[in-house]
Amino acid sequence: MTHQLPLQTLIALVQAAYCHEPHPSLRVSEEQWPQLYAWAVQTEVAGWLWPVVARLPVDEQPPRPVRLAWALSAERIGEKSKLQEQTVCRVMQQVEADGWRALLLKGQAVAVCYPEPRQRLAGDIDLWIEGDRKEVVRYARSTNPACRPVYHHVDAHIGGEEHVELHLAPSWMYGWRRNRRLQRWFEEQRSRQFAPLRTIRLADQAVAVPTIDFLQRYLLVHMYRHLFEEGLTLRRVVDYGYLLQQGMTAEECADFRCWTERMGLKRFTGGVMYLLEVWLGMEPASLPMSGDAWSGEMLMAELLPLEERKINGKFDPSNRLLQRVSKAARTQYRNLKYLHHYPAEVLSAPLFKVGHYLWRKMHGWT
């Protein structure tokens, strides 16, 4: 598939969407359009890219079946986003009524940075709960007795929604020292993020979210985690581009660079900056740090339409232990390609996962 979809075509399509070109021009053959649509779905940006396709000149439009499928997909994404906004408001109201303070994390908190938020594919509902870890787990179990807490979150059923992640910590790292620094930073940020609360408008209601500068750092960690788990998708790169559009002062840029180095994310962040330059066409001067082409070229493969990105297949549900071991082994094997770039994280992963399993076993959370 890759050789039939030139990189220049993919980048031109993405930049047309990000820069909102009024009259984009793409040279895509009739045979390439189905593959281009499949890639847009795979990278989770079909709804965001649809306006570009719809604005194409008549003689450059995709074949009718592809055009209809893409339009329908974009409409469904918009409807899902609208329903998700209503669900988020309902869940947040219920959490508050139950006596907790919570912040909306990840994509739902970033979507408002988009020119058209509902073009973004909505994901799960992630809340950072202010409270003691054991108390939060007890609350989650009161809504979902079958939940199995992990290091950073626990699944809850709140407000009629079955897929709510209550975060005990916003994220984590495999390396022990780096994770300790990260968790210490989250603790330092906790009081600042929860008081006073920053809010956004969703479905005509105020919803509490973290500050922009927190999200500009936290989303990097979240992308880093996805690189070693499900894989990095273009949607997350676009999210980060719109997040950086909110701006940083010179002082904030300097602090941001120090923070990435302290967290061991300098090389990864440089790779992300490179992706923002290449894919979104962002000017280097508008970025908080310079791009790293060596790291960026490695990350580039994650955004291309390669079947190798899908490494987590189906496993035998009759044996939970075998399923976990098999998935962990496949993921670790996949992550060996990152060893030269991020050795500490790759080598620490098996130790973290074994220790995490024993920790959950000790607490009866397996």
mmCIF file of C-alpha atoms in Angstrom:
data_model
loop_
_atom_site.group_PDB
_atom_site.id
_atom_site.type_symbol
_atom_site.label_atom_id
_atom_site.label_comp_id
_atom_site.label_asym_id
_atom_site.label_seq_id
_atom_site.Cartn_x
_atom_site.Cartn_y
_atom_site.Cartn_z
ATOM 1 C CA MET A 1 0.000 0.000 0.000
ATOM 2 C CA THR A 2 2.776 2.426 0.896
ATOM 3 C CA HIS A 3 4.335 2.583 -2.574
ATOM 4 C CA GLN A 4 0.929 3.434 -4.074
ATOM 5 C CA LEU A 5 0.347 6.366 -1.712
ATOM 6 C CA PRO A 6 3.257 8.822 -2.099
ATOM 7 C CA LEU A 7 4.322 10.532 1.105
ATOM 8 C CA GLN A 8 4.002 13.912 -0.600
ATOM 9 C CA THR A 9 0.299 13.251 -1.258
ATOM 10 C CA LEU A 10 -0.388 12.305 2.361
ATOM 11 C CA ILE A 11 1.455 15.353 3.675
ATOM 12 C CA ALA A 12 -0.267 17.672 1.187
ATOM 13 C CA LEU A 13 -3.671 16.413 2.329
ATOM 14 C CA VAL A 14 -2.828 16.879 6.018
ATOM 15 C CA GLN A 15 -1.357 20.351 5.522
ATOM 16 C CA ALA A 16 -4.397 21.423 3.503
ATOM 17 C CA ALA A 17 -6.585 20.468 6.476
ATOM 18 C CA TYR A 18 -4.353 22.075 9.104
ATOM 19 C CA CYS A 19 -3.828 25.315 7.138
ATOM 20 C CA HIS A 20 -7.460 25.289 5.955
ATOM 21 C CA GLU A 21 -6.573 25.840 2.313
ATOM 22 C CA PRO A 22 -9.686 27.133 0.522
ATOM 23 C CA HIS A 23 -8.826 25.517 -2.825
ATOM 24 C CA PRO A 24 -6.563 22.511 -2.229
ATOM 25 C CA SER A 25 -5.165 20.575 -5.166
ATOM 26 C CA LEU A 26 -4.299 16.894 -4.908
ATOM 27 C CA ARG A 27 -3.232 14.522 -7.645
ATOM 28 C CA VAL A 28 -4.697 11.186 -6.586
ATOM 29 C CA SER A 29 -5.553 8.435 -9.049
ATOM 30 C CA GLU A 30 -8.892 6.662 -8.957
ATOM 31 C CA GLU A 31 -7.167 3.507 -7.705
ATOM 32 C CA GLN A 32 -5.468 5.375 -4.851
ATOM 33 C CA TRP A 33 -8.593 6.977 -3.372
ATOM 34 C CA PRO A 34 -9.887 3.849 -1.538
ATOM 35 C CA GLN A 35 -6.431 3.376 -0.022
ATOM 36 C CA LEU A 36 -6.248 7.034 0.964
ATOM 37 C CA TYR A 37 -9.610 6.788 2.699
ATOM 38 C CA ALA A 38 -8.533 3.581 4.481
ATOM 39 C CA TRP A 39 -5.370 5.345 5.685
ATOM 40 C CA ALA A 40 -7.415 8.310 6.971
ATOM 41 C CA VAL A 41 -9.599 5.916 8.967
ATOM 42 C CA GLN A 42 -6.574 3.974 10.238
ATOM 43 C CA THR A 43 -4.844 7.132 11.474
ATOM 44 C CA GLU A 44 -8.103 8.390 13.044
ATOM 45 C CA VAL A 45 -8.367 11.633 11.052
ATOM 46 C CA ALA A 46 -11.089 10.805 8.503
ATOM 47 C CA GLY A 47 -13.555 13.338 9.955
ATOM 48 C CA TRP A 48 -10.918 16.058 10.152
ATOM 49 C CA LEU A 49 -9.757 15.486 6.557
ATOM 50 C CA TRP A 50 -13.224 15.279 5.002
ATOM 51 C CA PRO A 51 -13.675 19.071 4.498
ATOM 52 C CA VAL A 52 -10.483 19.084 2.410
ATOM 53 C CA VAL A 53 -11.816 16.306 0.188
ATOM 54 C CA ALA A 54 -15.189 18.047 -0.091
ATOM 55 C CA ARG A 55 -13.479 21.275 -1.258
ATOM 56 C CA LEU A 56 -11.537 19.621 -4.070
ATOM 57 C CA PRO A 57 -12.313 20.681 -7.650
ATOM 58 C CA VAL A 58 -14.881 18.490 -9.382
ATOM 59 C CA ASP A 59 -12.297 16.816 -11.609
ATOM 60 C CA GLU A 60 -10.159 15.880 -8.567
ATOM 61 C CA GLN A 61 -12.947 14.436 -6.409
ATOM 62 C CA PRO A 62 -12.697 10.781 -5.340
ATOM 63 C CA PRO A 63 -14.915 8.156 -6.994
ATOM 64 C CA ARG A 64 -18.536 8.331 -5.857
ATOM 65 C CA PRO A 65 -18.413 5.218 -3.581
ATOM 66 C CA VAL A 66 -15.368 6.594 -1.754
ATOM 67 C CA ARG A 67 -16.880 10.084 -1.514
ATOM 68 C CA LEU A 68 -20.114 8.745 -0.049
ATOM 69 C CA ALA A 69 -18.308 6.470 2.408
ATOM 70 C CA TRP A 70 -16.058 9.316 3.545
ATOM 71 C CA ALA A 71 -18.960 11.750 3.923
ATOM 72 C CA LEU A 72 -20.931 9.202 5.937
ATOM 73 C CA SER A 73 -17.926 8.480 8.141
ATOM 74 C CA ALA A 74 -17.443 12.215 8.820
ATOM 75 C CA GLU A 75 -21.125 12.600 9.687
ATOM 76 C CA ARG A 76 -20.950 9.678 12.111
ATOM 77 C CA ILE A 77 -17.845 11.123 13.745
ATOM 78 C CA GLY A 78 -19.630 14.447 14.193
ATOM 79 C CA GLU A 79 -22.675 12.776 15.724
ATOM 80 C CA LYS A 80 -20.501 10.667 18.008
ATOM 81 C CA SER A 81 -18.605 13.756 19.150
ATOM 82 C CA LYS A 82 -21.863 15.557 19.904
ATOM 83 C CA LEU A 83 -23.164 12.622 21.953
ATOM 84 C CA GLN A 84 -19.804 12.318 23.702
ATOM 85 C CA GLU A 85 -19.969 15.954 24.789
ATOM 86 C CA GLN A 86 -23.367 15.321 26.362
ATOM 87 C CA THR A 87 -22.062 12.157 28.016
ATOM 88 C CA VAL A 88 -19.037 13.976 29.425
ATOM 89 C CA CYS A 89 -21.281 16.624 30.982
ATOM 90 C CA ARG A 90 -23.551 13.958 32.486
ATOM 91 C CA VAL A 91 -20.592 12.015 33.905
ATOM 92 C CA MET A 92 -18.913 15.110 35.343
ATOM 93 C CA GLN A 93 -22.158 16.188 37.012
ATOM 94 C CA GLN A 94 -22.559 12.741 38.579
ATOM 95 C CA VAL A 95 -18.969 12.674 39.820
ATOM 96 C CA GLU A 96 -19.435 16.097 41.397
ATOM 97 C CA ALA A 97 -22.735 15.019 42.945
ATOM 98 C CA ASP A 98 -20.904 12.026 44.448
ATOM 99 C CA GLY A 99 -18.545 14.422 46.215
ATOM 100 C CA TRP A 100 -15.467 14.337 43.952
ATOM 101 C CA ARG A 101 -13.575 16.941 41.987
ATOM 102 C CA ALA A 102 -12.380 15.826 38.564
ATOM 103 C CA LEU A 103 -10.617 17.178 35.489
ATOM 104 C CA LEU A 104 -11.307 16.043 31.940
ATOM 105 C CA LEU A 105 -8.097 14.733 30.354
ATOM 106 C CA LYS A 106 -6.696 13.865 26.934
ATOM 107 C CA GLY A 107 -8.514 14.324 23.643
ATOM 108 C CA GLN A 108 -11.806 15.660 24.971
ATOM 109 C CA ALA A 109 -9.910 18.472 26.701
ATOM 110 C CA VAL A 110 -7.881 19.218 23.547
ATOM 111 C CA ALA A 111 -10.744 19.050 21.020
ATOM 112 C CA VAL A 112 -11.792 22.622 21.847
ATOM 113 C CA CYS A 113 -8.482 23.794 20.340
ATOM 114 C CA TYR A 114 -9.652 22.570 16.914
ATOM 115 C CA PRO A 115 -11.368 25.062 14.582
ATOM 116 C CA GLU A 116 -14.207 22.515 14.357
ATOM 117 C CA PRO A 117 -14.026 20.327 17.500
ATOM 118 C CA ARG A 118 -16.597 17.805 16.302
ATOM 119 C CA GLN A 119 -14.458 16.834 13.327
ATOM 120 C CA ARG A 120 -12.122 15.148 15.806
ATOM 121 C CA LEU A 121 -12.775 11.453 16.467
ATOM 122 C CA ALA A 122 -13.947 11.189 20.097
ATOM 123 C CA GLY A 123 -12.256 8.644 22.341
ATOM 124 C CA ASP A 124 -12.872 7.347 25.850
ATOM 125 C CA ILE A 125 -13.727 9.584 28.796
ATOM 126 C CA ASP A 126 -10.693 10.075 31.039
ATOM 127 C CA LEU A 127 -10.984 11.910 34.359
ATOM 128 C CA TRP A 128 -8.255 12.845 36.810
ATOM 129 C CA ILE A 129 -9.837 12.427 40.236
ATOM 130 C CA GLU A 130 -8.652 14.410 43.241
ATOM 131 C CA GLY A 131 -8.435 12.013 46.140
ATOM 132 C CA ASP A 132 -6.656 9.141 47.856
ATOM 133 C CA ARG A 133 -5.864 6.208 45.550
ATOM 134 C CA LYS A 134 -7.680 3.626 47.680
ATOM 135 C CA GLU A 135 -10.715 5.847 48.075
ATOM 136 C CA VAL A 136 -10.930 6.378 44.315
ATOM 137 C CA VAL A 137 -10.703 2.631 43.719
ATOM 138 C CA ARG A 138 -13.425 2.063 46.302
ATOM 139 C CA TYR A 139 -15.608 4.617 44.519
ATOM 140 C CA ALA A 140 -14.986 2.990 41.136
ATOM 141 C CA ARG A 141 -15.880 -0.426 42.546
ATOM 142 C CA SER A 142 -19.140 0.940 43.903
ATOM 143 C CA THR A 143 -20.091 1.659 40.273
ATOM 144 C CA ASN A 144 -18.324 -1.297 38.673
ATOM 145 C CA PRO A 145 -17.639 -4.231 41.036
ATOM 146 C CA ALA A 146 -15.794 -6.119 38.285
ATOM 147 C CA CYS A 147 -13.218 -3.373 37.684
ATOM 148 C CA ARG A 148 -9.529 -4.285 37.824
ATOM 149 C CA PRO A 149 -7.415 -1.248 38.778
ATOM 150 C CA VAL A 150 -4.027 -0.740 37.147
ATOM 151 C CA TYR A 151 -1.177 1.590 38.065
ATOM 152 C CA HIS A 152 -2.681 4.818 36.749
ATOM 153 C CA HIS A 153 -6.429 4.299 36.324
ATOM 154 C CA VAL A 154 -9.504 2.257 37.147
ATOM 155 C CA ASP A 155 -12.586 1.690 34.996
ATOM 156 C CA ALA A 156 -15.893 2.961 36.358
ATOM 157 C CA HIS A 157 -19.550 3.039 35.265
ATOM 158 C CA ILE A 158 -20.810 6.560 35.915
ATOM 159 C CA GLY A 159 -23.907 8.349 34.692
ATOM 160 C CA GLY A 160 -24.944 5.372 32.602
ATOM 161 C CA GLU A 161 -21.582 5.367 30.779
ATOM 162 C CA GLU A 162 -19.592 2.127 30.970
ATOM 163 C CA HIS A 163 -16.266 3.410 29.658
ATOM 164 C CA VAL A 164 -15.022 6.020 32.122
ATOM 165 C CA GLU A 165 -11.394 5.875 33.237
ATOM 166 C CA LEU A 166 -10.783 7.418 36.652
ATOM 167 C CA HIS A 167 -7.102 8.331 36.734
ATOM 168 C CA LEU A 168 -5.223 7.746 39.946
ATOM 169 C CA ALA A 169 -2.314 9.417 38.131
ATOM 170 C CA PRO A 170 -2.510 11.025 34.682
ATOM 171 C CA SER A 171 0.198 8.748 33.228
ATOM 172 C CA TRP A 172 3.406 6.859 33.974
ATOM 173 C CA MET A 173 6.765 5.734 32.603
ATOM 174 C CA TYR A 174 8.428 2.332 32.649
ATOM 175 C CA GLY A 175 11.785 3.587 33.926
ATOM 176 C CA TRP A 176 11.730 3.750 37.751
ATOM 177 C CA ARG A 177 13.681 6.998 38.142
ATOM 178 C CA ARG A 178 11.859 8.788 35.337
ATOM 179 C CA ASN A 179 8.498 7.606 36.610
ATOM 180 C CA ARG A 180 9.322 8.878 40.093
ATOM 181 C CA ARG A 181 10.170 12.305 38.646
ATOM 182 C CA LEU A 182 6.970 12.290 36.603
ATOM 183 C CA GLN A 183 4.755 11.327 39.549
ATOM 184 C CA ARG A 184 6.415 13.989 41.680
ATOM 185 C CA TRP A 185 5.626 16.552 38.979
ATOM 186 C CA PHE A 186 1.989 15.414 38.860
ATOM 187 C CA GLU A 187 1.768 15.837 42.620
ATOM 188 C CA GLU A 188 3.279 19.329 42.371
ATOM 189 C CA GLN A 189 0.714 20.182 39.712
ATOM 190 C CA ARG A 190 -2.284 18.731 41.525
ATOM 191 C CA SER A 191 -3.140 21.732 43.717
ATOM 192 C CA ARG A 192 -2.566 24.156 40.819
ATOM 193 C CA GLN A 193 -4.798 22.233 38.437
ATOM 194 C CA PHE A 194 -7.677 21.681 40.843
ATOM 195 C CA ALA A 195 -7.797 25.181 42.338
ATOM 196 C CA PRO A 196 -8.933 27.316 40.703
ATOM 197 C CA LEU A 197 -10.501 25.116 38.075
ATOM 198 C CA ARG A 198 -10.112 26.012 34.384
ATOM 199 C CA THR A 199 -13.280 25.254 32.427
ATOM 200 C CA ILE A 200 -14.357 24.853 28.812
ATOM 201 C CA ARG A 201 -17.843 24.786 27.298
ATOM 202 C CA LEU A 202 -19.235 21.431 26.217
ATOM 203 C CA ALA A 203 -22.896 21.087 25.282
ATOM 204 C CA ASP A 204 -23.467 24.558 26.823
ATOM 205 C CA GLN A 205 -22.085 23.442 30.165
ATOM 206 C CA ALA A 206 -18.843 24.259 31.989
ATOM 207 C CA VAL A 207 -16.446 21.313 32.249
ATOM 208 C CA ALA A 208 -13.228 21.429 34.292
ATOM 209 C CA VAL A 209 -9.981 20.751 32.397
ATOM 210 C CA PRO A 210 -6.250 21.194 33.119
ATOM 211 C CA THR A 211 -4.392 24.348 32.117
ATOM 212 C CA ILE A 212 -2.932 24.657 28.616
ATOM 213 C CA ASP A 213 0.694 24.518 29.825
ATOM 214 C CA PHE A 214 -0.066 21.307 31.738
ATOM 215 C CA LEU A 215 -1.683 19.743 28.666
ATOM 216 C CA GLN A 216 1.272 20.773 26.493
ATOM 217 C CA ARG A 217 3.477 18.611 28.715
ATOM 218 C CA TYR A 218 1.064 15.861 29.664
ATOM 219 C CA LEU A 219 0.045 15.140 26.058
ATOM 220 C CA LEU A 220 3.706 14.506 25.237
ATOM 221 C CA VAL A 221 3.861 11.841 27.933
ATOM 222 C CA HIS A 222 0.589 10.396 26.648
ATOM 223 C CA MET A 223 1.948 10.210 23.081
ATOM 224 C CA TYR A 224 5.134 8.615 24.415
ATOM 225 C CA ARG A 225 3.073 5.968 26.161
ATOM 226 C CA HIS A 226 1.081 5.247 23.006
ATOM 227 C CA LEU A 227 4.296 4.768 21.061
ATOM 228 C CA PHE A 228 5.122 1.761 23.248
ATOM 229 C CA GLU A 229 1.579 0.429 23.530
ATOM 230 C CA GLU A 230 -1.023 0.828 20.747
ATOM 231 C CA GLY A 231 1.261 2.902 18.524
ATOM 232 C CA LEU A 232 1.350 6.583 17.608
ATOM 233 C CA THR A 233 -1.391 7.831 15.273
ATOM 234 C CA LEU A 234 -1.647 10.998 13.206
ATOM 235 C CA ARG A 235 -4.636 12.158 15.262
ATOM 236 C CA ARG A 236 -2.394 12.600 18.310
ATOM 237 C CA VAL A 237 0.147 14.585 16.306
ATOM 238 C CA VAL A 238 -2.647 16.861 15.024
ATOM 239 C CA ASP A 239 -3.947 17.210 18.595
ATOM 240 C CA TYR A 240 -0.535 18.377 19.694
ATOM 241 C CA GLY A 241 -0.216 20.820 16.805
ATOM 242 C CA TYR A 242 -3.468 22.557 17.757
ATOM 243 C CA LEU A 243 -2.428 22.512 21.414
ATOM 244 C CA LEU A 244 0.839 24.297 20.621
ATOM 245 C CA GLN A 245 -1.136 26.826 18.582
ATOM 246 C CA GLN A 246 -2.406 28.134 21.920
ATOM 247 C CA GLY A 247 1.055 29.622 22.333
ATOM 248 C CA MET A 248 3.976 29.790 24.755
ATOM 249 C CA THR A 249 5.981 32.748 25.971
ATOM 250 C CA ALA A 250 9.781 32.722 25.628
ATOM 251 C CA GLU A 251 10.029 31.938 29.341
ATOM 252 C CA GLU A 252 7.551 29.073 29.014
ATOM 253 C CA CYS A 253 9.503 27.668 26.053
ATOM 254 C CA ALA A 254 12.696 27.648 28.112
ATOM 255 C CA ASP A 255 10.899 25.953 31.001
ATOM 256 C CA PHE A 256 9.360 23.452 28.581
ATOM 257 C CA ARG A 257 12.788 22.482 27.233
ATOM 258 C CA CYS A 258 14.146 22.007 30.750
ATOM 259 C CA TRP A 259 11.125 19.895 31.658
ATOM 260 C CA THR A 260 11.519 17.561 28.664
ATOM 261 C CA GLU A 261 15.180 17.011 29.515
ATOM 262 C CA ARG A 262 14.402 16.362 33.177
ATOM 263 C CA MET A 263 11.731 13.800 32.227
ATOM 264 C CA GLY A 264 13.959 12.068 29.685
ATOM 265 C CA LEU A 265 11.704 13.176 26.822
ATOM 266 C CA LYS A 266 14.057 15.522 24.976
ATOM 267 C CA ARG A 267 14.766 13.158 22.077
ATOM 268 C CA PHE A 268 11.134 12.085 21.701
ATOM 269 C CA THR A 269 9.942 15.700 21.873
ATOM 270 C CA GLY A 270 12.428 16.653 19.179
ATOM 271 C CA GLY A 271 10.971 13.888 17.020
ATOM 272 C CA VAL A 272 7.440 15.204 17.601
ATOM 273 C CA MET A 273 8.567 18.726 16.647
ATOM 274 C CA TYR A 274 9.973 17.298 13.421
ATOM 275 C CA LEU A 275 6.624 15.638 12.670
ATOM 276 C CA LEU A 276 4.829 18.933 13.272
ATOM 277 C CA GLU A 277 7.154 20.669 10.812
ATOM 278 C CA VAL A 278 6.887 17.987 8.122
ATOM 279 C CA TRP A 279 3.249 16.909 8.414
ATOM 280 C CA LEU A 280 1.475 20.070 9.552
ATOM 281 C CA GLY A 281 3.855 22.585 8.001
ATOM 282 C CA MET A 282 4.389 24.403 11.296
ATOM 283 C CA GLU A 283 7.183 26.969 11.256
ATOM 284 C CA PRO A 284 10.208 26.020 13.423
ATOM 285 C CA ALA A 285 10.077 29.487 14.998
ATOM 286 C CA SER A 286 6.565 28.752 16.310
ATOM 287 C CA LEU A 287 7.706 25.590 18.116
ATOM 288 C CA PRO A 288 9.084 25.556 21.682
ATOM 289 C CA MET A 289 12.167 23.575 20.618
ATOM 290 C CA SER A 290 13.892 22.513 17.423
ATOM 291 C CA GLY A 291 13.005 19.307 15.627
ATOM 292 C CA ASP A 292 15.180 16.194 15.718
ATOM 293 C CA ALA A 293 15.246 14.653 12.227
ATOM 294 C CA TRP A 294 16.904 11.432 13.399
ATOM 295 C CA SER A 295 14.166 10.723 15.945
ATOM 296 C CA GLY A 296 11.464 12.193 13.720
ATOM 297 C CA GLU A 297 12.249 9.937 10.769
ATOM 298 C CA MET A 298 11.830 6.917 13.035
ATOM 299 C CA LEU A 299 8.468 8.214 14.278
ATOM 300 C CA MET A 300 7.435 8.946 10.685
ATOM 301 C CA ALA A 301 6.890 5.250 9.992
ATOM 302 C CA GLU A 302 4.169 5.202 12.665
ATOM 303 C CA LEU A 303 2.055 7.583 10.582
ATOM 304 C CA LEU A 304 2.407 5.798 7.257
ATOM 305 C CA PRO A 305 -0.157 3.230 6.048
ATOM 306 C CA LEU A 306 1.830 0.193 7.122
ATOM 307 C CA GLU A 307 0.079 -2.984 8.228
ATOM 308 C CA GLU A 308 2.992 -3.666 10.614
ATOM 309 C CA ARG A 309 1.583 -1.022 12.941
ATOM 310 C CA LYS A 310 -1.168 -3.421 13.962
ATOM 311 C CA ILE A 311 0.623 -5.830 16.269
ATOM 312 C CA ASN A 312 -2.063 -6.545 18.856
ATOM 313 C CA GLY A 313 -4.217 -9.230 17.315
ATOM 314 C CA LYS A 314 -6.898 -11.405 18.877
ATOM 315 C CA PHE A 315 -5.978 -13.846 21.609
ATOM 316 C CA ASP A 316 -7.586 -16.870 23.178
ATOM 317 C CA PRO A 317 -10.085 -15.459 25.738
ATOM 318 C CA SER A 318 -10.258 -18.779 27.578
ATOM 319 C CA ASN A 319 -6.809 -18.277 29.100
ATOM 320 C CA ARG A 320 -6.373 -14.784 30.559
ATOM 321 C CA LEU A 321 -2.762 -15.386 31.662
ATOM 322 C CA LEU A 322 -1.744 -16.724 28.255
ATOM 323 C CA GLN A 323 -3.514 -13.768 26.623
ATOM 324 C CA ARG A 324 -1.585 -11.266 28.755
ATOM 325 C CA VAL A 325 1.783 -12.971 28.287
ATOM 326 C CA SER A 326 1.257 -13.281 24.530
ATOM 327 C CA LYS A 327 0.260 -9.632 24.139
ATOM 328 C CA ALA A 328 3.128 -8.436 26.345
ATOM 329 C CA ALA A 329 5.631 -10.538 24.369
ATOM 330 C CA ARG A 330 4.388 -9.210 21.038
ATOM 331 C CA THR A 331 4.442 -5.616 22.253
ATOM 332 C CA GLN A 332 7.953 -5.970 23.682
ATOM 333 C CA TYR A 333 9.189 -7.539 20.437
ATOM 334 C CA ARG A 334 7.689 -4.652 18.480
ATOM 335 C CA ASN A 335 9.301 -2.119 20.796
ATOM 336 C CA LEU A 336 12.782 -3.499 20.150
ATOM 337 C CA LYS A 337 12.906 -1.263 17.073
ATOM 338 C CA TYR A 338 12.921 1.714 19.480
ATOM 339 C CA LEU A 339 15.834 0.363 21.521
ATOM 340 C CA HIS A 340 18.434 2.576 19.845
ATOM 341 C CA HIS A 341 16.350 5.711 20.398
ATOM 342 C CA TYR A 342 14.798 5.066 23.830
ATOM 343 C CA PRO A 343 16.884 2.317 25.499
ATOM 344 C CA ALA A 344 15.907 3.092 29.104
ATOM 345 C CA GLU A 345 12.163 2.845 28.415
ATOM 346 C CA VAL A 346 12.381 -0.295 26.270
ATOM 347 C CA LEU A 347 14.635 -2.179 28.686
ATOM 348 C CA SER A 348 12.633 -1.098 31.748
ATOM 349 C CA ALA A 349 9.283 -2.246 30.328
ATOM 350 C CA PRO A 350 9.523 -5.974 31.244
ATOM 351 C CA LEU A 351 10.622 -5.175 34.802
ATOM 352 C CA PHE A 352 7.848 -2.636 35.233
ATOM 353 C CA LYS A 353 5.179 -5.015 33.919
ATOM 354 C CA VAL A 354 6.269 -7.900 36.153
ATOM 355 C CA GLY A 355 6.462 -5.602 39.172
ATOM 356 C CA HIS A 356 3.105 -4.076 38.306
ATOM 357 C CA TYR A 357 1.470 -7.500 38.073
ATOM 358 C CA LEU A 358 2.857 -8.518 41.480
ATOM 359 C CA TRP A 359 1.749 -5.177 42.968
ATOM 360 C CA ARG A 360 -1.799 -5.679 41.667
ATOM 361 C CA LYS A 361 -1.750 -9.274 42.923
ATOM 362 C CA MET A 362 -0.737 -8.092 46.378
ATOM 363 C CA HIS A 363 -3.647 -5.617 46.466
ATOM 364 C CA GLY A 364 -6.141 -8.126 45.061
ATOM 365 C CA TRP A 365 -6.551 -6.086 41.866
ATOM 366 C CA THR A 366 -5.809 -8.836 39.303
#
